[in-house]
PDB file of C-alpha atoms in Angstrom:
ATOM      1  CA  UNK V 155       0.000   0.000   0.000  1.00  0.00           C
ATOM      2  CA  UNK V 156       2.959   2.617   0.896  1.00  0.00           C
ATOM      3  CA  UNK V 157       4.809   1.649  -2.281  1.00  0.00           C
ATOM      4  CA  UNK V 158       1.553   2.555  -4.635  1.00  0.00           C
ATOM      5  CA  UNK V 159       1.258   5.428  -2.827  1.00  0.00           C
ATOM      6  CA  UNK V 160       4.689   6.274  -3.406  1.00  0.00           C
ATOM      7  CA  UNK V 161       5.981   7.099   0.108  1.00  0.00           C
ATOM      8  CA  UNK V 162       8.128   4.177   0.637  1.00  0.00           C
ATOM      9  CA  UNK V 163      10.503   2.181  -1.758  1.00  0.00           C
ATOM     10  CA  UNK V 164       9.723  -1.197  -2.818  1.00  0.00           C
ATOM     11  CA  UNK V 165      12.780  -2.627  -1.611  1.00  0.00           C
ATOM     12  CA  UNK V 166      11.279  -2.532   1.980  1.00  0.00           C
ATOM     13  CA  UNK V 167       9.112  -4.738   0.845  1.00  0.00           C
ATOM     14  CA  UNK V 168       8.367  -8.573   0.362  1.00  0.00           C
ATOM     15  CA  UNK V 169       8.542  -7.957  -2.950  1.00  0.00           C
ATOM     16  CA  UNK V 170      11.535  -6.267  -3.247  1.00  0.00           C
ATOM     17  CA  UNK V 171      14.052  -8.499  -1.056  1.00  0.00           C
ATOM     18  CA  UNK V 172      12.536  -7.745   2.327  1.00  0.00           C
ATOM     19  CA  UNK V 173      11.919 -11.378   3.833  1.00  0.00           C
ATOM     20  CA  UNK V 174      11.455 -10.311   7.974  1.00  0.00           C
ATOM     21  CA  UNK V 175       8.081 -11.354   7.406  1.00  0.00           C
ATOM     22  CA  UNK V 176       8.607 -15.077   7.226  1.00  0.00           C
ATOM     23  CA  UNK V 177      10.455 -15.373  10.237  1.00  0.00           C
ATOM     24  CA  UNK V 178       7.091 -13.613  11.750  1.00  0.00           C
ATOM     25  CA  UNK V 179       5.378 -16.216   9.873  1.00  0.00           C
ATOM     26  CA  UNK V 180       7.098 -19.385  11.095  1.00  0.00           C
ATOM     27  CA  UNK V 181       7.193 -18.366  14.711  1.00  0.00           C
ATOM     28  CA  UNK V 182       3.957 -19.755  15.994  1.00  0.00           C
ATOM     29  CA  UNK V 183       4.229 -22.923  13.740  1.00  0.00           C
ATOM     30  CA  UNK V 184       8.104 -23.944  15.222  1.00  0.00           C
ATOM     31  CA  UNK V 185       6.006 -22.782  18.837  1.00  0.00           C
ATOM     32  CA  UNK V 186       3.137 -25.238  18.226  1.00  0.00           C
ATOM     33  CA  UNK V 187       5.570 -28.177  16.910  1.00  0.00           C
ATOM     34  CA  UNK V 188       7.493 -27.347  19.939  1.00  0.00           C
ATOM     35  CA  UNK V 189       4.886 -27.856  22.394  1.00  0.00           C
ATOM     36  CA  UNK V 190       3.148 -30.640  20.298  1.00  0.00           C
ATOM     37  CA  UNK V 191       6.495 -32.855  19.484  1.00  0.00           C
ATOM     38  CA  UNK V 192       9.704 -33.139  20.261  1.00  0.00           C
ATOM     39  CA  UNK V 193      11.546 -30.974  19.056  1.00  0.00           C
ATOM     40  CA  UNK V 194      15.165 -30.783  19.136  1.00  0.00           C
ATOM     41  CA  UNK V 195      16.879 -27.418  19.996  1.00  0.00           C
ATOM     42  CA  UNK V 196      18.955 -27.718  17.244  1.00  0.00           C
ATOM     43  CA  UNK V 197      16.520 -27.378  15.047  1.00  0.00           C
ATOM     44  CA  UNK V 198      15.057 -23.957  17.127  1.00  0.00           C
ATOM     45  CA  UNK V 199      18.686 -22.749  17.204  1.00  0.00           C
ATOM     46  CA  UNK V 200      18.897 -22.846  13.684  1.00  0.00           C
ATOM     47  CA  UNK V 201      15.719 -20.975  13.225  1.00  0.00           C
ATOM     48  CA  UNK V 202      16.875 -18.631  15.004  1.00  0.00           C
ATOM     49  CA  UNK V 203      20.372 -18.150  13.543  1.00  0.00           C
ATOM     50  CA  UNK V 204      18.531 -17.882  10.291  1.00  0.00           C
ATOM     51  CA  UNK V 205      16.142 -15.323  10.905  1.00  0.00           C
ATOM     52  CA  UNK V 206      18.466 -13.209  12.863  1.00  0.00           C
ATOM     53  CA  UNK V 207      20.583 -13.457   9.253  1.00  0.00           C
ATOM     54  CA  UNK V 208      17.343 -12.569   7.821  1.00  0.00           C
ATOM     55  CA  UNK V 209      17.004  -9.581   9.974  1.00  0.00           C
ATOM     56  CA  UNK V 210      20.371  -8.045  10.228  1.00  0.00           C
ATOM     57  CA  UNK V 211      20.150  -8.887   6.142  1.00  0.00           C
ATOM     58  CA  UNK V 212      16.337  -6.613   6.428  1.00  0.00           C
ATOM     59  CA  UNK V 213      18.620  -3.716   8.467  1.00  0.00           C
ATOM     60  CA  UNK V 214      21.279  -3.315   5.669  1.00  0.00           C
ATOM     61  CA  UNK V 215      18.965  -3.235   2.833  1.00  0.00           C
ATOM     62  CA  UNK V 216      16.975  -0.152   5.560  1.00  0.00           C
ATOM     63  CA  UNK V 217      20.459   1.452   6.409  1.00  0.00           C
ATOM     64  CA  UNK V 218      21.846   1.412   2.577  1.00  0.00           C
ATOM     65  CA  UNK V 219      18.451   2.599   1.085  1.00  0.00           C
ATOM     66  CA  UNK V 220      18.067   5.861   3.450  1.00  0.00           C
ATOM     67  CA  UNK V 221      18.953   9.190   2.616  1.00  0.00           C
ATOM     68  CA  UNK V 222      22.502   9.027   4.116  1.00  0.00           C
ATOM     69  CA  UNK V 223      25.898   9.925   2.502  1.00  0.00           C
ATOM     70  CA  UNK V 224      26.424   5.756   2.942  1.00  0.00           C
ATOM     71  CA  UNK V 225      23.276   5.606   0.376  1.00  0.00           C
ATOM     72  CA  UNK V 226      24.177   2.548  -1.538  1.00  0.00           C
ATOM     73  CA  UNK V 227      20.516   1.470  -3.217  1.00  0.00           C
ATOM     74  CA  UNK V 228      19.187   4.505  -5.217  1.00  0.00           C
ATOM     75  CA  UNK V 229      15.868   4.086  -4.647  1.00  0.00           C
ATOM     76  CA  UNK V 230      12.919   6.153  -5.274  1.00  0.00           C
ATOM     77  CA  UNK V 231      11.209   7.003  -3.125  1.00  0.00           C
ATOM     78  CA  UNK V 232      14.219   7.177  -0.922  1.00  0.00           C
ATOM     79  CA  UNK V 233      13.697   5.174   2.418  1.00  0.00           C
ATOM     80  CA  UNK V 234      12.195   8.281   4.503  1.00  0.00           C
ATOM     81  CA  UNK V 235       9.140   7.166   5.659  1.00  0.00           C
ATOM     82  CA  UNK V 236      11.395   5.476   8.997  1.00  0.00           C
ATOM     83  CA  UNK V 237      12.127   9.034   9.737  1.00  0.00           C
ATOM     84  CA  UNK V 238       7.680   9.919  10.335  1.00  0.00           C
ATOM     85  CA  UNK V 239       6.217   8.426  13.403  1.00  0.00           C
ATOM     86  CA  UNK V 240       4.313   5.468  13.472  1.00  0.00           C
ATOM     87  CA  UNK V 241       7.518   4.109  10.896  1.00  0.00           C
ATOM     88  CA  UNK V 242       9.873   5.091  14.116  1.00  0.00           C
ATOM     89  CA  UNK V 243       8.817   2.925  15.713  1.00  0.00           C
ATOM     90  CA  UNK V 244      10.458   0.015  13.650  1.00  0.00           C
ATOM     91  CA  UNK V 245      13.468   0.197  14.042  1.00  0.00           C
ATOM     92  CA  UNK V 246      14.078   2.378  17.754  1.00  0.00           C
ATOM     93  CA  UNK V 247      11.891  -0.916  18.904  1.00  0.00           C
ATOM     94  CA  UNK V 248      11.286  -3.621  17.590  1.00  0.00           C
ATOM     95  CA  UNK V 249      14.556  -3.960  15.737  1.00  0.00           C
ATOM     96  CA  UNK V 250      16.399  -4.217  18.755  1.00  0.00           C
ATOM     97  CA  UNK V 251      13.921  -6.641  20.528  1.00  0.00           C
ATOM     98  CA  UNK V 252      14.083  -8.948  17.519  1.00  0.00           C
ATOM     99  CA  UNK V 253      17.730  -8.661  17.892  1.00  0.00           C
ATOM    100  CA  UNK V 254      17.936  -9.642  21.678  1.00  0.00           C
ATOM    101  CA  UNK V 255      15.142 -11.888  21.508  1.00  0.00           C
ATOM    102  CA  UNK V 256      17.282 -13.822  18.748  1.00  0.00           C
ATOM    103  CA  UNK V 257      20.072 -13.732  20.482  1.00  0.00           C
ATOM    104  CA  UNK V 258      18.911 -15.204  23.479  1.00  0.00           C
ATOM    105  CA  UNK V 259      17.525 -17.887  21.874  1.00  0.00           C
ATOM    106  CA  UNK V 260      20.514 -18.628  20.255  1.00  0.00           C
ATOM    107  CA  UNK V 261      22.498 -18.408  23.736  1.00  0.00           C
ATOM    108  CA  UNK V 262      19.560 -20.753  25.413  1.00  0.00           C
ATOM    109  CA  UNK V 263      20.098 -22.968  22.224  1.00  0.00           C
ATOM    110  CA  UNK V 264      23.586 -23.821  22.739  1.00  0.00           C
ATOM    111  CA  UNK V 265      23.151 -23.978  26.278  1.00  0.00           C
ATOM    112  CA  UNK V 266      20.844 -26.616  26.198  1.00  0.00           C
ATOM    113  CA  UNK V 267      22.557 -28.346  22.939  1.00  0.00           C
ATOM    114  CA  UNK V 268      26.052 -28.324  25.401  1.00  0.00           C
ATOM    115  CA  UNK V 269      24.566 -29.049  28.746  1.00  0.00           C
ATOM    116  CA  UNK V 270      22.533 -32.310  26.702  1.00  0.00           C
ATOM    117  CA  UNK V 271      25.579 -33.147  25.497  1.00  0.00           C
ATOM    118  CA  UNK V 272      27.718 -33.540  29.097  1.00  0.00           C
ATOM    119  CA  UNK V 273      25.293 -35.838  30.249  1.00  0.00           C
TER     120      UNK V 273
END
């Protein structure tokens, strides 16, 4: 909708190499397998290796299509619309939760993958 209306740049979008949304996507179905089966946490700890790839991957393709001097992607409309609150938001918050939240589910991963392993 904010690409045909021309205030943000299709490559912030699915369509235009922005894939976050999967990773949204797949969430609830690795929670319900989780809770339903066994599941080992190898399999969650790739998950979320991958879709913190995905998201730092989302963040460069944000940070190289703004209006900066580091402007690498040319895009038009340039990638302003982050600047104009609600768009803030994104990535003062829940950028750096997805981050963390990632991250410590990569660190509870390999705990879990090394403490099954010493017994």
């Amino acid at each position: 909708m904010n690409v045909q209306s021309g205030i943000q740049a299709e490559i912030m979008t699915f369509t235009g190499n922005n894939y976050d949304i999967l990773t949204a996507l797949t969430a609830p179905i690795l929670y319900f397998v989780t809770k339903k089966y066994t599941l080992r946490f190898k399999w969650i700890l790739i998950w979320n290796v991958l879709s913190l790839i995905n998201l730092i991957h989302t963040l460069m393709m944000g940070v190289l299509s703004a209006p900066y001097p580091i402007q690498v992607y040319m895009t038009e409309p340039s990638n302003q619309i982050i600047g104009f609150f609600p768009m803030t938001i994104i990535p003062l918050y829940f950028v750096p939760v997805a981050i963390l939240s990632h991250l410590f589910g990569i660190f509870i991963g390999y705990n879990q993958i090394k403490e099954k392993n010493r017994l």
